[in-house]
């Protein structure tokens, strides 16, 4: 069986490498620089190490013509939102048109989508687009399938070859094909969803559920903050109950949790339903960075020099997509603080391009009125009380994620 994986980012590359252990796989990415790096054994996302890349039989292409005809095409491109928080399906539809031109009907391939979408996109939008571009007929010349991605950047435990893969085809034979593919890739097995729409919906609610639970944590954090009560003290007590869910407050960014709920709310609004819970959670989480900036400013007592430690959306990964630390920086800047940013994992050029933020690699050689541990990278935690040395006399150390609860040598504030 020959496979083509379209999109070699955080989702596509680990999947392609896992599948290449069992099948002939060609990976396509329109980023020529990305393809060159992968051929040299370099993965800028940090998901696959150089040795694994060198040993893989995976082949690469930036031109679809360089990939052989396949029995399955797997689309793993991003599905972001636009400035109005509406689904942006541009990359998915572009990839769909690319695949449509690659299909050889004699092979009757299955086109599988892993990109997060709202229910109906695969069958009601992508399928017809393939037919329009290719002139082929769905069900006769090709079929559709869906298997939602569950990649968690930086997670070395729940990797693609160890997690249950939800699969669904437009018919039983197609679902059998998906099981033959993904069953080889993961040791955890597959779950055959009732339909493609059920599989699409499952992915949408997985991240929406996390978003809503974190929003509750953020809301109580703001309530308790008004009476100078640390939410971490409250959670330590509440966590002793056997069925208390261990969610934590914080900045909700990244390509999934901060984005996917808008796909679900978009569907709801199309159907005439007001998704109040979903959008309330999004509103709470999107406003958290600005609230934290105001609290830090109030605690500091005045505007001054500020060092923000960490810019990526989560710890120990280089992923800058939808990082809410950028909103925190903007909030501190608007309040008059002169902000310096440091992050050992972030790509400086990408930070400037995406957020207009300069990452200062020499930022740890001086003191600041306020030091904000925004992202608790291991490199920072290993510094221990040395972090207090970055704080000027009478300054403030703001520990957003409670990463340094035993810090001494500086006045510490946390949520």
Short mmCIF file of C-alpha atoms in Angstrom, two decimals:
data_model
loop_
_atom_site.label_atom_id
_atom_site.label_comp_id
_atom_site.label_asym_id
_atom_site.label_seq_id
_atom_site.Cartn_x
_atom_site.Cartn_y
_atom_site.Cartn_z
CA UNK A 1 0.00 0.00 0.00
CA UNK A 2 1.36 3.42 -0.99
CA UNK A 3 0.49 6.48 1.10
CA UNK A 4 0.88 10.23 0.72
CA UNK A 5 0.81 12.54 3.75
CA UNK A 6 0.03 16.15 2.89
CA UNK A 7 1.50 18.59 5.42
CA UNK A 8 4.60 17.79 7.47
CA UNK A 9 4.13 19.94 10.56
CA UNK A 10 3.49 18.95 14.17
CA UNK A 11 0.80 16.47 13.05
CA UNK A 12 1.90 15.22 9.66
CA UNK A 13 5.56 14.46 10.29
CA UNK A 14 5.14 12.14 13.31
CA UNK A 15 2.30 10.37 11.51
CA UNK A 16 4.30 9.97 8.30
CA UNK A 17 7.31 8.60 10.18
CA UNK A 18 5.13 6.11 12.07
CA UNK A 19 3.41 4.96 8.88
CA UNK A 20 6.71 4.68 6.99
CA UNK A 21 7.69 1.82 9.31
CA UNK A 22 5.01 -0.28 7.58
CA UNK A 23 4.19 1.34 4.22
CA UNK A 24 5.76 3.22 1.34
CA UNK A 25 5.09 6.84 2.33
CA UNK A 26 5.74 10.13 0.57
CA UNK A 27 5.39 13.32 2.60
CA UNK A 28 4.46 16.57 0.87
CA UNK A 29 4.92 20.08 2.24
CA UNK A 30 4.77 23.28 0.20
CA UNK A 31 7.48 24.81 2.42
CA UNK A 32 10.64 24.10 0.41
CA UNK A 33 12.81 25.08 3.38
CA UNK A 34 10.97 22.57 5.55
CA UNK A 35 11.58 19.77 3.05
CA UNK A 36 15.28 20.62 2.83
CA UNK A 37 15.60 20.57 6.62
CA UNK A 38 13.87 17.20 6.91
CA UNK A 39 16.09 15.69 4.25
CA UNK A 40 19.05 16.88 6.35
CA UNK A 41 17.56 15.19 9.42
CA UNK A 42 16.40 18.40 11.10
CA UNK A 43 12.90 18.83 12.53
CA UNK A 44 12.39 22.39 13.72
CA UNK A 45 9.29 21.36 15.71
CA UNK A 46 11.38 19.07 17.90
CA UNK A 47 8.89 16.21 17.56
CA UNK A 48 11.19 13.79 15.71
CA UNK A 49 14.90 13.46 16.51
CA UNK A 50 17.59 13.46 13.85
CA UNK A 51 18.46 9.77 14.23
CA UNK A 52 14.85 8.71 13.69
CA UNK A 53 14.56 10.91 10.61
CA UNK A 54 17.76 9.50 9.11
CA UNK A 55 16.61 5.91 9.70
CA UNK A 56 13.11 6.46 8.28
CA UNK A 57 12.22 5.27 4.77
CA UNK A 58 9.94 8.31 4.42
CA UNK A 59 10.49 10.25 1.20
CA UNK A 60 9.82 13.97 0.79
CA UNK A 61 8.45 16.27 -1.88
CA UNK A 62 7.40 19.89 -2.26
CA UNK A 63 6.01 19.19 -5.74
CA UNK A 64 3.08 16.72 -5.86
CA UNK A 65 4.41 15.44 -9.18
CA UNK A 66 7.34 13.95 -7.30
CA UNK A 67 5.06 11.63 -5.29
CA UNK A 68 3.85 8.35 -6.81
CA UNK A 69 0.16 7.61 -7.15
CA UNK A 70 -1.17 6.36 -3.85
CA UNK A 71 -3.82 4.16 -2.28
CA UNK A 72 -4.45 6.73 0.46
CA UNK A 73 -3.91 10.46 0.76
CA UNK A 74 -3.85 11.82 4.31
CA UNK A 75 -4.40 15.57 4.76
CA UNK A 76 -2.85 17.02 7.93
CA UNK A 77 -2.71 20.75 7.20
CA UNK A 78 -3.59 23.47 9.76
CA UNK A 79 -7.13 24.74 10.27
CA UNK A 80 -6.80 28.15 11.96
CA UNK A 81 -9.35 30.91 12.50
CA UNK A 82 -9.45 34.35 10.91
CA UNK A 83 -9.44 37.75 12.60
CA UNK A 84 -13.18 37.42 13.29
CA UNK A 85 -12.73 33.98 14.92
CA UNK A 86 -14.33 32.21 11.96
CA UNK A 87 -12.97 28.91 10.60
CA UNK A 88 -10.31 29.38 7.95
CA UNK A 89 -10.47 26.35 5.69
CA UNK A 90 -8.10 27.82 3.11
CA UNK A 91 -5.27 25.35 3.72
CA UNK A 92 -7.62 22.36 3.81
CA UNK A 93 -9.30 23.30 0.54
CA UNK A 94 -5.93 24.01 -1.10
CA UNK A 95 -4.67 20.59 -0.03
CA UNK A 96 -7.93 19.06 -1.25
CA UNK A 97 -7.41 20.55 -4.71
CA UNK A 98 -3.81 19.30 -4.71
CA UNK A 99 -4.91 15.76 -3.87
CA UNK A 100 -7.71 15.89 -6.46
CA UNK A 101 -5.09 16.34 -9.19
CA UNK A 102 -3.02 13.41 -7.88
CA UNK A 103 -5.74 10.75 -7.78
CA UNK A 104 -5.52 7.83 -10.17
CA UNK A 105 -9.08 6.43 -10.27
CA UNK A 106 -7.85 2.94 -11.17
CA UNK A 107 -6.45 2.68 -7.65
CA UNK A 108 -9.73 3.95 -6.10
CA UNK A 109 -7.85 5.64 -3.26
CA UNK A 110 -9.24 6.92 0.02
CA UNK A 111 -8.71 10.57 0.90
CA UNK A 112 -8.38 10.84 4.68
CA UNK A 113 -8.57 14.09 6.62
CA UNK A 114 -6.90 14.56 10.00
CA UNK A 115 -7.25 18.34 10.16
CA UNK A 116 -9.67 19.57 12.81
CA UNK A 117 -12.96 20.70 11.26
CA UNK A 118 -16.60 21.00 12.22
CA UNK A 119 -18.94 18.09 11.33
CA UNK A 120 -19.79 18.03 7.65
CA UNK A 121 -16.64 19.58 6.17
CA UNK A 122 -15.16 16.32 4.88
CA UNK A 123 -18.28 15.09 3.09
CA UNK A 124 -20.10 18.32 2.27
CA UNK A 125 -17.16 20.53 1.25
CA UNK A 126 -14.03 18.48 0.57
CA UNK A 127 -15.69 15.61 -1.29
CA UNK A 128 -17.52 17.85 -3.78
CA UNK A 129 -14.33 19.92 -4.30
CA UNK A 130 -12.40 16.79 -5.24
CA UNK A 131 -15.10 15.88 -7.73
CA UNK A 132 -15.13 19.37 -9.22
CA UNK A 133 -11.36 19.60 -9.66
CA UNK A 134 -10.73 16.02 -10.76
CA UNK A 135 -13.88 15.27 -12.70
CA UNK A 136 -14.06 12.00 -10.77
CA UNK A 137 -16.99 10.51 -8.89
CA UNK A 138 -16.91 9.90 -5.16
CA UNK A 139 -17.74 6.32 -4.24
CA UNK A 140 -16.65 5.04 -7.64
CA UNK A 141 -13.23 6.63 -8.24
CA UNK A 142 -12.29 7.58 -4.67
CA UNK A 143 -13.74 7.48 -1.16
CA UNK A 144 -13.49 9.67 1.92
CA UNK A 145 -12.31 9.00 5.45
CA UNK A 146 -11.58 10.92 8.62
CA UNK A 147 -9.24 10.26 11.55
CA UNK A 148 -8.81 13.24 13.88
CA UNK A 149 -5.28 14.12 14.93
CA UNK A 150 -4.48 13.95 18.64
CA UNK A 151 -0.94 15.30 18.65
CA UNK A 152 0.10 17.10 21.83
CA UNK A 153 3.30 19.08 21.05
CA UNK A 154 6.16 18.14 23.34
CA UNK A 155 4.33 15.13 24.82
CA UNK A 156 6.65 12.12 24.71
CA UNK A 157 4.11 9.77 26.29
CA UNK A 158 1.00 10.23 24.15
CA UNK A 159 2.71 9.96 20.78
CA UNK A 160 0.90 9.02 17.59
CA UNK A 161 2.13 5.43 17.78
CA UNK A 162 0.75 4.98 21.33
CA UNK A 163 -2.71 6.56 21.25
CA UNK A 164 -6.09 5.24 20.15
CA UNK A 165 -6.93 6.50 16.68
CA UNK A 166 -10.56 7.29 15.93
CA UNK A 167 -11.36 6.30 12.36
CA UNK A 168 -14.36 6.56 10.06
CA UNK A 169 -14.95 5.94 6.38
CA UNK A 170 -17.90 6.74 4.19
CA UNK A 171 -18.61 3.00 3.99
CA UNK A 172 -17.50 -0.15 5.77
CA UNK A 173 -14.90 -1.06 3.17
CA UNK A 174 -13.29 2.36 3.49
CA UNK A 175 -13.29 2.10 7.28
CA UNK A 176 -11.59 -1.27 6.91
CA UNK A 177 -8.89 0.44 4.85
CA UNK A 178 -8.39 3.07 7.55
CA UNK A 179 -8.11 0.32 10.14
CA UNK A 180 -5.50 -1.46 8.04
CA UNK A 181 -3.48 1.77 7.86
CA UNK A 182 -3.79 3.18 11.37
CA UNK A 183 -3.87 -0.21 13.04
CA UNK A 184 -0.27 -0.63 11.89
CA UNK A 185 0.77 2.82 13.07
CA UNK A 186 -0.38 2.63 16.70
CA UNK A 187 -0.06 0.00 19.39
CA UNK A 188 -3.17 1.35 21.16
CA UNK A 189 -5.57 0.26 18.42
CA UNK A 190 -8.35 2.08 16.62
CA UNK A 191 -11.94 3.07 17.40
CA UNK A 192 -14.41 2.82 14.55
CA UNK A 193 -16.67 5.85 14.88
CA UNK A 194 -20.27 5.57 13.73
CA UNK A 195 -19.73 8.05 10.87
CA UNK A 196 -17.35 10.62 9.47
CA UNK A 197 -19.43 13.38 11.07
CA UNK A 198 -19.23 11.61 14.46
CA UNK A 199 -15.45 11.45 14.16
CA UNK A 200 -15.26 15.13 13.17
CA UNK A 201 -17.49 16.09 16.10
CA UNK A 202 -15.47 13.98 18.55
CA UNK A 203 -12.34 15.98 17.79
CA UNK A 204 -14.18 19.29 18.08
CA UNK A 205 -15.58 18.53 21.53
CA UNK A 206 -12.34 17.04 22.91
CA UNK A 207 -10.64 20.42 22.84
CA UNK A 208 -13.79 22.43 23.56
CA UNK A 209 -14.25 20.43 26.76
CA UNK A 210 -10.72 21.29 27.92
CA UNK A 211 -11.23 24.92 26.99
CA UNK A 212 -14.43 25.19 29.04
CA UNK A 213 -12.89 23.49 32.07
CA UNK A 214 -9.87 25.80 31.97
CA UNK A 215 -12.20 28.78 31.58
CA UNK A 216 -13.87 27.81 34.85
CA UNK A 217 -10.44 27.72 36.51
CA UNK A 218 -9.64 31.15 35.09
CA UNK A 219 -12.94 32.58 36.23
CA UNK A 220 -12.52 31.42 39.81
CA UNK A 221 -8.94 32.70 39.71
CA UNK A 222 -10.27 36.17 38.94
CA UNK A 223 -12.90 35.91 41.66
CA UNK A 224 -10.44 34.78 44.31
CA UNK A 225 -7.86 37.32 43.14
CA UNK A 226 -10.26 40.08 44.15
CA UNK A 227 -9.92 38.98 47.78
CA UNK A 228 -6.17 38.18 47.60
CA UNK A 229 -6.79 34.45 47.75
CA UNK A 230 -4.39 32.29 45.74
CA UNK A 231 -6.19 29.86 43.48
CA UNK A 232 -3.32 27.38 43.97
CA UNK A 233 -4.10 27.19 47.69
CA UNK A 234 -7.74 26.57 46.85
CA UNK A 235 -6.91 23.87 44.27
CA UNK A 236 -4.56 22.12 46.69
CA UNK A 237 -7.44 21.72 49.13
CA UNK A 238 -10.13 20.89 46.56
CA UNK A 239 -7.83 18.37 44.88
CA UNK A 240 -8.06 16.05 47.88
CA UNK A 241 -11.59 15.07 46.78
CA UNK A 242 -11.51 11.85 44.78
CA UNK A 243 -13.52 13.11 41.82
CA UNK A 244 -12.22 16.69 41.58
CA UNK A 245 -10.93 17.33 38.04
CA UNK A 246 -7.28 18.53 38.04
CA UNK A 247 -7.57 21.45 35.64
CA UNK A 248 -5.45 24.56 36.20
CA UNK A 249 -5.77 28.24 35.29
CA UNK A 250 -3.51 29.98 32.82
CA UNK A 251 -3.04 31.25 29.30
CA UNK A 252 -4.85 29.13 26.70
CA UNK A 253 -3.04 29.32 23.39
CA UNK A 254 -1.74 26.96 20.77
CA UNK A 255 -3.28 25.70 17.59
CA UNK A 256 -5.91 23.47 19.18
CA UNK A 257 -7.59 24.44 22.46
CA UNK A 258 -7.66 28.15 21.67
CA UNK A 259 -8.97 27.56 18.13
CA UNK A 260 -11.10 24.42 17.83
CA UNK A 261 -14.06 25.64 19.95
CA UNK A 262 -14.68 28.33 17.33
CA UNK A 263 -15.24 25.58 14.74
CA UNK A 264 -17.90 24.09 16.98
CA UNK A 265 -19.53 27.46 17.68
CA UNK A 266 -19.49 28.24 13.95
CA UNK A 267 -21.53 25.11 13.24
CA UNK A 268 -23.93 25.95 16.07
CA UNK A 269 -24.54 29.44 14.71
CA UNK A 270 -25.11 28.07 11.22
CA UNK A 271 -27.84 25.90 12.72
CA UNK A 272 -29.43 28.83 14.53
CA UNK A 273 -28.21 27.79 17.99
CA UNK A 274 -26.57 30.26 20.36
CA UNK A 275 -23.44 28.46 21.73
CA UNK A 276 -23.37 30.41 24.98
CA UNK A 277 -21.24 28.02 27.02
CA UNK A 278 -18.62 27.55 24.31
CA UNK A 279 -18.26 31.26 23.57
CA UNK A 280 -18.32 32.23 27.24
CA UNK A 281 -15.37 29.92 27.80
CA UNK A 282 -13.52 31.40 24.84
CA UNK A 283 -14.21 34.96 26.02
CA UNK A 284 -12.90 34.18 29.50
CA UNK A 285 -9.74 32.51 28.27
CA UNK A 286 -9.00 35.08 25.57
CA UNK A 287 -9.23 37.85 28.16
CA UNK A 288 -6.99 36.18 30.74
CA UNK A 289 -3.68 37.58 29.49
CA UNK A 290 -4.86 41.18 29.78
CA UNK A 291 -6.26 40.53 33.28
CA UNK A 292 -2.93 39.05 34.40
CA UNK A 293 -1.06 42.06 33.00
CA UNK A 294 -3.27 44.38 35.02
CA UNK A 295 -2.77 42.34 38.19
CA UNK A 296 1.01 42.36 37.74
CA UNK A 297 0.94 46.12 37.19
CA UNK A 298 -1.12 46.63 40.34
CA UNK A 299 1.22 44.45 42.39
CA UNK A 300 4.32 46.17 41.03
CA UNK A 301 2.84 49.54 42.00
CA UNK A 302 4.26 51.34 38.97
CA UNK A 303 5.43 50.81 35.41
CA UNK A 304 9.07 49.91 34.92
CA UNK A 305 11.36 47.41 33.25
CA UNK A 306 9.84 43.96 32.82
CA UNK A 307 11.33 40.65 31.73
CA UNK A 308 8.94 38.04 30.34
CA UNK A 309 10.35 34.53 30.51
CA UNK A 310 8.83 32.33 27.82
CA UNK A 311 6.92 33.16 24.65
CA UNK A 312 5.86 29.78 23.23
CA UNK A 313 2.31 28.63 23.90
CA UNK A 314 3.44 25.93 26.35
CA UNK A 315 6.56 24.76 28.12
CA UNK A 316 9.51 23.02 26.45
CA UNK A 317 8.29 23.33 22.86
CA UNK A 318 9.18 25.83 20.09
CA UNK A 319 5.54 26.23 19.01
CA UNK A 320 4.57 29.92 18.88
CA UNK A 321 1.17 29.48 17.26
CA UNK A 322 -1.56 31.50 18.96
CA UNK A 323 0.60 32.18 22.01
CA UNK A 324 -1.30 34.26 24.54
CA UNK A 325 1.98 35.41 26.06
CA UNK A 326 2.01 37.91 23.19
CA UNK A 327 -1.23 39.38 24.60
CA UNK A 328 0.38 39.55 28.05
CA UNK A 329 3.35 41.44 26.58
CA UNK A 330 0.99 43.83 24.78
CA UNK A 331 -0.93 44.42 28.01
CA UNK A 332 2.21 45.21 30.03
CA UNK A 333 3.44 47.51 27.27
CA UNK A 334 0.16 49.42 27.18
CA UNK A 335 0.43 49.88 30.95
CA UNK A 336 3.79 51.57 30.48
CA UNK A 337 6.25 48.77 31.14
CA UNK A 338 9.40 48.44 29.01
CA UNK A 339 9.25 44.73 28.17
CA UNK A 340 12.15 42.42 27.34
CA UNK A 341 11.39 38.87 26.17
CA UNK A 342 13.50 35.75 26.59
CA UNK A 343 12.78 32.20 25.41
CA UNK A 344 15.35 29.43 24.82
CA UNK A 345 12.98 27.53 22.52
CA UNK A 346 11.36 30.25 20.39
CA UNK A 347 12.63 31.07 16.92
CA UNK A 348 13.56 34.76 17.03
CA UNK A 349 12.65 35.44 13.40
CA UNK A 350 9.26 33.76 13.79
CA UNK A 351 8.54 35.73 16.98
CA UNK A 352 9.24 38.97 15.17
CA UNK A 353 7.19 37.96 12.14
CA UNK A 354 4.17 36.69 14.08
CA UNK A 355 3.99 39.13 16.97
CA UNK A 356 6.49 41.93 16.35
CA UNK A 357 8.33 40.71 19.46
CA UNK A 358 12.12 40.71 19.78
CA UNK A 359 13.55 37.71 21.63
CA UNK A 360 16.66 38.82 23.53
CA UNK A 361 19.13 35.99 24.03
CA UNK A 362 21.17 38.10 26.47
CA UNK A 363 18.24 39.11 28.66
CA UNK A 364 19.38 37.07 31.66
CA UNK A 365 22.46 39.21 32.35
CA UNK A 366 20.66 42.13 34.03
CA UNK A 367 17.91 42.97 36.54
CA UNK A 368 14.33 44.16 36.09
CA UNK A 369 11.61 45.76 38.17
CA UNK A 370 9.29 42.88 37.22
CA UNK A 371 10.19 39.36 36.13
CA UNK A 372 7.30 37.29 34.76
CA UNK A 373 7.67 33.52 34.52
CA UNK A 374 5.07 33.18 31.78
CA UNK A 375 6.09 29.76 30.44
CA UNK A 376 7.83 27.43 32.93
CA UNK A 377 10.38 25.91 30.56
CA UNK A 378 12.62 23.33 32.25
CA UNK A 379 15.60 25.61 31.60
CA UNK A 380 14.05 28.25 33.87
CA UNK A 381 13.00 25.85 36.61
CA UNK A 382 16.52 24.42 36.71
CA UNK A 383 17.82 27.90 37.55
CA UNK A 384 16.04 27.70 40.89
CA UNK A 385 16.66 30.72 43.14
CA UNK A 386 18.95 32.20 40.49
CA UNK A 387 15.75 33.55 38.97
CA UNK A 388 15.38 35.80 42.01
CA UNK A 389 18.68 37.40 41.03
CA UNK A 390 16.98 38.81 37.94
CA UNK A 391 14.65 40.87 40.13
CA UNK A 392 15.82 44.35 41.13
CA UNK A 393 15.56 45.52 44.73
CA UNK A 394 11.92 45.97 45.74
CA UNK A 395 10.93 44.31 42.47
CA UNK A 396 8.34 41.60 41.78
CA UNK A 397 8.59 38.02 40.56
CA UNK A 398 5.29 37.04 38.91
CA UNK A 399 4.90 33.26 38.70
CA UNK A 400 1.86 32.72 36.49
CA UNK A 401 1.84 28.91 36.45
CA UNK A 402 3.09 28.47 40.00
CA UNK A 403 6.25 26.92 38.62
CA UNK A 404 8.54 28.15 41.43
CA UNK A 405 6.49 27.87 44.64
CA UNK A 406 9.61 27.71 46.85
CA UNK A 407 11.47 30.64 45.29
CA UNK A 408 13.38 32.74 47.80
CA UNK A 409 15.21 36.03 47.42
CA UNK A 410 12.45 38.04 45.77
CA UNK A 411 8.85 39.06 46.37
CA UNK A 412 6.77 36.47 44.58
CA UNK A 413 3.20 36.77 43.29
CA UNK A 414 1.12 34.10 41.62
CA UNK A 415 -2.47 33.66 40.54
#
